[in-house]
Amino acid sequence: MKPVNIGLLGLGTVGGGTAAVLRDNAEEISRRLGREVRISAVCDLSEEKARQTCPSAAFVKDPFELVAREDVDVVVELFGGTGIAKEAVLKAIENGKHIVTANKKLLAEYGNEIFPLAEEKNVMVQFEAAVAGGIPIIKALREGLAANRIKSIAGIINGTSNFILSEMREKGSAFADVLKEAQALGYAEADPTFDIEGNDAGHKITIMSALAFGTPMNFSACYLEGISKLDSRDIKYAEELGYRIKLLGITRKAEKGIELRVHPTLIPESRLLANVNGVMNAVRVNADMVGETLYYGAGAGALPTASAVVADIIDIARLIEADTGHRVPHLAFQPAQVQAQTILPMDEITSSYYLRVQAKDEPGTLGQIAALLAQENVSIEALIQKGVINQTTAEIVILTHSTVEKRIKSAIAGIEALVCVDKPVTMIRMESLHD
Ligand code: HSE
C-alpha cells in the first residue's frame, strides 16, 4: 500500500513530539497499519527547525500552501489558537484533506462550523489529543462506551491546576507562591490565565459533553471558575474533613437539562480521582450499562500528546478508503441525531456545598446560620467550629447535603446579611461522585 502523507502545521512541543513518534516508532506503526506514515510537508516559523526535525519533508512557509498540496492526505494542525489555525483547518477541509488536531479551543468554540463542513466534504476530523493529552478518552466516549447512555463525566483535565492544588495541599503554601514555582518548573505558562481560570478545562469538558450527550458544542454556556481565589485554609479544612479539593470539569445529564461546569470541587479522599496528583489527568465516566469507568494518564507533554495525535493519524489511514457511513461520527452520534439540549444555568444545578463563615463567637450565631439554611430547605451534613480567629471571631465550616444551587445562594445572601457575620462567605461545591 502507498504511504499516508502528512502535512504538519507547527513544530512546537506537540509537533516536535509527533515527528519524533513517527520517526522512532515507524516500524511498529507500519506493522499495525500495513502502510507507512510519512511527513511530506511541514510548516513552521523556523525553517531551520523544520529541516532538522523533518529532513525528508518539504518546508512550506505558507500554511495555506501546505493545505493545498497534492502530496498531503492528512493535515495535522498543531498551531493552536483560533486565528490562522481555524482558517487553515477550514481551508484544508475545503480542499478535501482529513484533519488531526490537538486544538481544544478551536473545536469547543468553532466545532459547530468545522464538523458540518467536514461532513459535507466527506473528510474526517480527529481530535484525541485535544482532551486529556495521551489518555484515549475520545476513543472511549465515541467507541468503547457506544452501547451506553452516559450519565455523567467528571475529570481532572488541567495538569497545571492539578499541580498547583497538589502543592498547596502538600506544603500548605499560598496559591500565588505555588504558581511562581510552577512557572519556574515550566509547568505553568508565563500567562497562566487559561489554565488557572478554568478556560482550558472548559474547552475539554465542552467537547466531552457534546460526545457524551450528542449535542452541538456549548462552550459559551459552560460555567468557568478557576483556582486563583482558593485559600489554602480551605484545602486544609477540607482535608481534615476527609476531602480533597480538585479543579473538576463536570457534565451531567439531569432531569431538566445538561450541567456543564468547571470549578474547584471537594471530593471524598477515598475516591480514585482524589488521589490523582501533580500534573496528571483523570476522567471518570458514569454510564448506565457499564457503570463507572476511570481513565488516567498524562494530560500534556510532547510524547503523550503526540501518542494521541499519531493514533488519530492511524485511524484516518485505516478508514481513508472506507465509505463515509463506516466512519465513526465526529460527535459520536449520527450528524442528524446531534440535537441541541438545554444547558442548565448554575442556579439550577444540583450539588452539595462547603461553606466557611467568619462570625462573632457569641451565643445564637450558629442558630441563626442554621435557621437560614433550614429556611431554604438546605440540610446540614456536618458543622464544625474551626477555632477562634481573634478574641471575638470564630470560623465555622459547614458541609451541606445536596441541594439546588439557587437555594444555597439565597441562604448565603441571608447569612452574609447577619450582623454577626463577616462577608463574604466562602462557598465551594462538593461532589460525592456516586452518580
Ligand atoms: N495546559 C494544559 C494543562 C495542557 O495544564 O493540562 C494542554 O491543554
Short mmCIF file of N, CA and C in Angstrom, two decimals, residues 93-205:
data_model
loop_
_atom_site.label_atom_id
_atom_site.label_comp_id
_atom_site.label_asym_id
_atom_site.label_seq_id
_atom_site.Cartn_x
_atom_site.Cartn_y
_atom_site.Cartn_z
N ILE A 93 -10.11 21.50 4.89
CA ILE A 93 -11.33 20.70 4.70
C ILE A 93 -11.93 21.01 3.33
N GLU A 94 -11.98 22.29 2.99
CA GLU A 94 -12.48 22.68 1.65
C GLU A 94 -11.69 21.94 0.56
N ASN A 95 -10.40 21.77 0.82
CA ASN A 95 -9.54 21.10 -0.17
C ASN A 95 -9.63 19.58 -0.10
N GLY A 96 -10.49 19.07 0.79
CA GLY A 96 -10.69 17.62 0.87
C GLY A 96 -9.64 16.89 1.70
N LYS A 97 -8.93 17.62 2.55
CA LYS A 97 -7.92 16.97 3.41
C LYS A 97 -8.56 16.52 4.72
N HIS A 98 -8.11 15.39 5.23
CA HIS A 98 -8.52 14.96 6.56
C HIS A 98 -7.71 15.76 7.58
N ILE A 99 -8.28 15.88 8.78
CA ILE A 99 -7.64 16.74 9.80
C ILE A 99 -7.38 15.94 11.07
N VAL A 100 -6.20 16.15 11.64
CA VAL A 100 -5.94 15.73 13.02
C VAL A 100 -5.54 17.00 13.76
N THR A 101 -6.17 17.24 14.90
CA THR A 101 -5.82 18.45 15.65
C THR A 101 -5.81 18.17 17.15
N ALA A 102 -4.96 18.94 17.86
CA ALA A 102 -4.93 18.86 19.32
C ALA A 102 -5.59 20.11 19.91
N ASN A 103 -6.30 20.85 19.05
CA ASN A 103 -6.74 22.20 19.40
C ASN A 103 -8.14 22.22 20.03
N LYS A 104 -8.17 22.13 21.36
CA LYS A 104 -9.46 22.07 22.07
C LYS A 104 -10.25 23.36 21.94
N LYS A 105 -9.52 24.49 21.96
CA LYS A 105 -10.21 25.79 21.86
C LYS A 105 -10.93 25.89 20.50
N LEU A 106 -10.22 25.49 19.45
CA LEU A 106 -10.79 25.55 18.10
C LEU A 106 -12.08 24.71 18.02
N LEU A 107 -12.04 23.50 18.57
CA LEU A 107 -13.21 22.62 18.44
C LEU A 107 -14.34 23.03 19.37
N ALA A 108 -14.00 23.42 20.61
CA ALA A 108 -15.05 23.80 21.56
C ALA A 108 -15.75 25.08 21.09
N GLU A 109 -14.99 25.99 20.46
CA GLU A 109 -15.59 27.27 20.06
C GLU A 109 -16.11 27.27 18.63
N TYR A 110 -15.48 26.49 17.75
CA TYR A 110 -15.90 26.52 16.33
C TYR A 110 -16.25 25.14 15.77
N GLY A 111 -16.36 24.15 16.63
CA GLY A 111 -16.70 22.81 16.16
C GLY A 111 -18.01 22.79 15.40
N ASN A 112 -18.95 23.65 15.80
CA ASN A 112 -20.26 23.64 15.13
C ASN A 112 -20.17 24.13 13.69
N GLU A 113 -19.05 24.77 13.35
CA GLU A 113 -18.81 25.19 11.97
C GLU A 113 -17.94 24.14 11.26
N ILE A 114 -16.96 23.62 12.01
CA ILE A 114 -15.96 22.71 11.41
C ILE A 114 -16.57 21.34 11.06
N PHE A 115 -17.31 20.75 12.00
CA PHE A 115 -17.79 19.37 11.74
C PHE A 115 -18.80 19.30 10.59
N PRO A 116 -19.78 20.21 10.52
CA PRO A 116 -20.70 20.12 9.36
C PRO A 116 -19.97 20.30 8.02
N LEU A 117 -18.96 21.18 8.00
CA LEU A 117 -18.21 21.36 6.74
C LEU A 117 -17.46 20.06 6.40
N ALA A 118 -16.89 19.44 7.43
CA ALA A 118 -16.15 18.18 7.20
C ALA A 118 -17.10 17.10 6.67
N GLU A 119 -18.32 17.07 7.23
CA GLU A 119 -19.29 16.07 6.75
C GLU A 119 -19.67 16.34 5.30
N GLU A 120 -19.86 17.60 4.99
CA GLU A 120 -20.20 17.96 3.60
C GLU A 120 -19.08 17.56 2.64
N LYS A 121 -17.85 17.72 3.09
CA LYS A 121 -16.71 17.43 2.21
C LYS A 121 -16.20 15.99 2.35
N ASN A 122 -16.90 15.20 3.15
CA ASN A 122 -16.53 13.77 3.34
C ASN A 122 -15.13 13.57 3.91
N VAL A 123 -14.73 14.43 4.81
CA VAL A 123 -13.41 14.22 5.43
C VAL A 123 -13.57 14.01 6.94
N MET A 124 -12.55 13.38 7.50
CA MET A 124 -12.57 13.10 8.95
C MET A 124 -11.79 14.18 9.71
N VAL A 125 -12.30 14.56 10.86
CA VAL A 125 -11.58 15.46 11.76
C VAL A 125 -11.40 14.69 13.06
N GLN A 126 -10.17 14.39 13.41
CA GLN A 126 -9.89 13.58 14.60
C GLN A 126 -9.22 14.47 15.65
N PHE A 127 -9.52 14.23 16.93
CA PHE A 127 -9.07 15.20 17.94
C PHE A 127 -8.78 14.56 19.29
N GLU A 128 -8.26 13.34 19.27
CA GLU A 128 -7.97 12.65 20.54
C GLU A 128 -7.07 13.49 21.45
N ALA A 129 -6.08 14.17 20.86
CA ALA A 129 -5.11 14.91 21.67
C ALA A 129 -5.68 16.19 22.27
N ALA A 130 -6.90 16.56 21.85
CA ALA A 130 -7.47 17.81 22.36
C ALA A 130 -7.95 17.68 23.80
N VAL A 131 -8.22 16.47 24.25
CA VAL A 131 -8.75 16.29 25.61
C VAL A 131 -7.88 15.31 26.37
N ALA A 132 -7.32 15.79 27.47
CA ALA A 132 -6.53 14.94 28.39
C ALA A 132 -5.33 14.28 27.70
N GLY A 133 -4.72 15.00 26.77
CA GLY A 133 -3.43 14.61 26.18
C GLY A 133 -3.38 13.16 25.72
N GLY A 134 -2.59 12.36 26.40
CA GLY A 134 -2.35 10.98 25.96
C GLY A 134 -3.42 9.98 26.35
N ILE A 135 -4.41 10.40 27.15
CA ILE A 135 -5.46 9.45 27.57
C ILE A 135 -6.45 9.26 26.42
N PRO A 136 -6.72 8.03 26.00
CA PRO A 136 -7.65 7.85 24.87
C PRO A 136 -9.12 7.99 25.27
N ILE A 137 -9.47 9.15 25.80
CA ILE A 137 -10.84 9.34 26.31
C ILE A 137 -11.84 9.59 25.17
N ILE A 138 -11.39 10.18 24.07
CA ILE A 138 -12.31 10.41 22.95
C ILE A 138 -12.69 9.06 22.35
N LYS A 139 -11.71 8.20 22.22
CA LYS A 139 -11.95 6.84 21.72
C LYS A 139 -12.94 6.12 22.64
N ALA A 140 -12.73 6.26 23.94
CA ALA A 140 -13.62 5.59 24.89
C ALA A 140 -15.04 6.12 24.77
N LEU A 141 -15.19 7.43 24.70
CA LEU A 141 -16.54 8.01 24.64
C LEU A 141 -17.24 7.70 23.33
N ARG A 142 -16.49 7.75 22.22
CA ARG A 142 -17.15 7.57 20.93
C ARG A 142 -17.36 6.11 20.56
N GLU A 143 -16.44 5.25 21.05
CA GLU A 143 -16.49 3.85 20.61
C GLU A 143 -16.66 2.86 21.76
N GLY A 144 -15.75 2.92 22.73
CA GLY A 144 -15.77 1.91 23.80
C GLY A 144 -17.06 1.91 24.59
N LEU A 145 -17.68 3.10 24.75
CA LEU A 145 -18.90 3.19 25.57
C LEU A 145 -20.16 3.35 24.72
N ALA A 146 -20.04 2.99 23.43
CA ALA A 146 -21.14 3.28 22.49
C ALA A 146 -22.45 2.55 22.83
N ALA A 147 -22.39 1.52 23.66
CA ALA A 147 -23.62 0.79 24.00
C ALA A 147 -24.40 1.47 25.12
N ASN A 148 -23.84 2.52 25.69
CA ASN A 148 -24.40 3.11 26.92
C ASN A 148 -25.10 4.43 26.71
N ARG A 149 -25.99 4.74 27.65
CA ARG A 149 -26.41 6.13 27.85
C ARG A 149 -25.45 6.67 28.90
N ILE A 150 -24.77 7.74 28.55
CA ILE A 150 -23.81 8.29 29.52
C ILE A 150 -24.57 9.18 30.50
N LYS A 151 -24.25 9.02 31.78
CA LYS A 151 -24.97 9.80 32.80
C LYS A 151 -24.17 11.03 33.20
N SER A 152 -22.86 10.84 33.42
CA SER A 152 -22.06 11.99 33.86
C SER A 152 -20.58 11.75 33.57
N ILE A 153 -19.87 12.85 33.48
CA ILE A 153 -18.40 12.80 33.35
C ILE A 153 -17.84 13.80 34.34
N ALA A 154 -16.78 13.40 35.03
CA ALA A 154 -16.08 14.34 35.91
C ALA A 154 -14.60 14.12 35.69
N GLY A 155 -13.85 15.18 35.42
CA GLY A 155 -12.45 14.97 35.12
C GLY A 155 -11.52 16.02 35.68
N ILE A 156 -10.33 15.54 36.02
CA ILE A 156 -9.21 16.43 36.31
C ILE A 156 -8.51 16.57 34.97
N ILE A 157 -8.75 17.69 34.30
CA ILE A 157 -8.34 17.78 32.89
C ILE A 157 -7.46 19.00 32.65
N ASN A 158 -6.92 19.56 33.73
CA ASN A 158 -5.90 20.59 33.55
C ASN A 158 -4.75 20.29 34.50
N GLY A 159 -3.64 19.87 33.92
CA GLY A 159 -2.50 19.44 34.73
C GLY A 159 -1.88 20.57 35.52
N THR A 160 -1.87 21.76 34.94
CA THR A 160 -1.27 22.91 35.64
C THR A 160 -2.01 23.17 36.95
N SER A 161 -3.33 23.22 36.88
CA SER A 161 -4.12 23.48 38.09
C SER A 161 -3.96 22.34 39.08
N ASN A 162 -3.92 21.12 38.56
CA ASN A 162 -3.80 19.99 39.48
C ASN A 162 -2.46 20.00 40.20
N PHE A 163 -1.42 20.40 39.46
CA PHE A 163 -0.10 20.52 40.09
C PHE A 163 -0.16 21.57 41.22
N ILE A 164 -0.76 22.72 40.91
CA ILE A 164 -0.81 23.80 41.91
C ILE A 164 -1.61 23.36 43.14
N LEU A 165 -2.75 22.71 42.91
CA LEU A 165 -3.57 22.27 44.05
C LEU A 165 -2.85 21.19 44.87
N SER A 166 -2.15 20.31 44.18
CA SER A 166 -1.42 19.25 44.90
C SER A 166 -0.34 19.86 45.79
N GLU A 167 0.39 20.85 45.24
CA GLU A 167 1.45 21.51 46.02
C GLU A 167 0.87 22.30 47.19
N MET A 168 -0.25 22.99 46.93
CA MET A 168 -0.88 23.77 48.02
C MET A 168 -1.26 22.84 49.17
N ARG A 169 -1.75 21.66 48.82
CA ARG A 169 -2.18 20.73 49.87
C ARG A 169 -0.97 20.15 50.60
N GLU A 170 0.05 19.74 49.82
CA GLU A 170 1.19 19.07 50.46
C GLU A 170 2.01 20.02 51.32
N LYS A 171 2.18 21.27 50.81
CA LYS A 171 3.08 22.19 51.51
C LYS A 171 2.34 23.26 52.30
N GLY A 172 1.03 23.33 52.13
CA GLY A 172 0.26 24.37 52.83
C GLY A 172 0.57 25.75 52.29
N SER A 173 1.14 25.82 51.07
CA SER A 173 1.55 27.13 50.53
C SER A 173 0.37 27.87 49.92
N ALA A 174 0.58 29.17 49.74
CA ALA A 174 -0.46 30.01 49.13
C ALA A 174 -0.45 29.82 47.62
N PHE A 175 -1.61 30.08 47.00
CA PHE A 175 -1.75 29.92 45.54
C PHE A 175 -0.65 30.66 44.79
N ALA A 176 -0.44 31.95 45.13
CA ALA A 176 0.49 32.78 44.35
C ALA A 176 1.91 32.21 44.41
N ASP A 177 2.31 31.67 45.58
CA ASP A 177 3.67 31.12 45.71
C ASP A 177 3.83 29.87 44.86
N VAL A 178 2.81 29.02 44.87
CA VAL A 178 2.92 27.77 44.10
C VAL A 178 2.88 28.08 42.60
N LEU A 179 2.10 29.08 42.22
CA LEU A 179 2.05 29.44 40.80
C LEU A 179 3.45 29.84 40.33
N LYS A 180 4.14 30.64 41.13
CA LYS A 180 5.51 31.07 40.77
C LYS A 180 6.41 29.84 40.60
N GLU A 181 6.28 28.90 41.53
CA GLU A 181 7.09 27.67 41.47
C GLU A 181 6.76 26.88 40.19
N ALA A 182 5.46 26.80 39.88
CA ALA A 182 5.04 26.05 38.69
C ALA A 182 5.58 26.71 37.42
N GLN A 183 5.64 28.04 37.44
CA GLN A 183 6.18 28.74 36.27
C GLN A 183 7.67 28.48 36.14
N ALA A 184 8.37 28.50 37.29
CA ALA A 184 9.82 28.26 37.26
C ALA A 184 10.12 26.85 36.75
N LEU A 185 9.25 25.89 37.09
CA LEU A 185 9.46 24.50 36.65
C LEU A 185 9.00 24.25 35.22
N GLY A 186 8.37 25.28 34.63
CA GLY A 186 7.88 25.13 33.24
C GLY A 186 6.53 24.42 33.16
N TYR A 187 5.85 24.19 34.30
CA TYR A 187 4.52 23.56 34.26
C TYR A 187 3.45 24.58 33.90
N ALA A 188 3.67 25.84 34.35
CA ALA A 188 2.67 26.86 34.06
C ALA A 188 3.24 27.86 33.06
N GLU A 189 2.39 28.33 32.18
CA GLU A 189 2.80 29.32 31.17
C GLU A 189 3.10 30.64 31.85
N ALA A 190 3.87 31.52 31.14
CA ALA A 190 4.13 32.86 31.66
C ALA A 190 2.78 33.56 31.90
N ASP A 191 1.84 33.42 30.97
CA ASP A 191 0.47 33.88 31.23
C ASP A 191 -0.39 32.64 31.48
N PRO A 192 -0.63 32.35 32.77
CA PRO A 192 -1.29 31.08 33.10
C PRO A 192 -2.82 31.17 33.11
N THR A 193 -3.37 32.31 32.68
CA THR A 193 -4.81 32.56 32.86
C THR A 193 -5.68 31.40 32.38
N PHE A 194 -5.43 30.93 31.17
CA PHE A 194 -6.31 29.91 30.60
C PHE A 194 -6.33 28.64 31.42
N ASP A 195 -5.18 28.30 32.00
CA ASP A 195 -5.11 27.08 32.81
C ASP A 195 -5.76 27.29 34.18
N ILE A 196 -5.41 28.40 34.83
CA ILE A 196 -5.86 28.53 36.23
C ILE A 196 -7.28 29.08 36.37
N GLU A 197 -7.78 29.71 35.31
CA GLU A 197 -9.15 30.25 35.42
C GLU A 197 -10.21 29.31 34.82
N GLY A 198 -9.78 28.14 34.40
CA GLY A 198 -10.76 27.12 34.00
C GLY A 198 -11.08 27.07 32.51
N ASN A 199 -10.52 28.00 31.71
CA ASN A 199 -10.88 28.00 30.27
C ASN A 199 -10.46 26.71 29.57
N ASP A 200 -9.22 26.28 29.83
CA ASP A 200 -8.70 25.08 29.17
C ASP A 200 -9.55 23.86 29.56
N ALA A 201 -9.85 23.73 30.84
CA ALA A 201 -10.70 22.62 31.28
C ALA A 201 -12.11 22.78 30.69
N GLY A 202 -12.56 24.03 30.56
CA GLY A 202 -13.89 24.28 29.98
C GLY A 202 -13.97 23.82 28.53
N HIS A 203 -12.91 24.07 27.76
CA HIS A 203 -12.91 23.59 26.38
C HIS A 203 -13.00 22.06 26.35
N LYS A 204 -12.25 21.42 27.25
CA LYS A 204 -12.20 19.95 27.22
C LYS A 204 -13.52 19.33 27.68
N ILE A 205 -14.12 19.88 28.73
CA ILE A 205 -15.38 19.28 29.20
C ILE A 205 -16.50 19.58 28.20
#
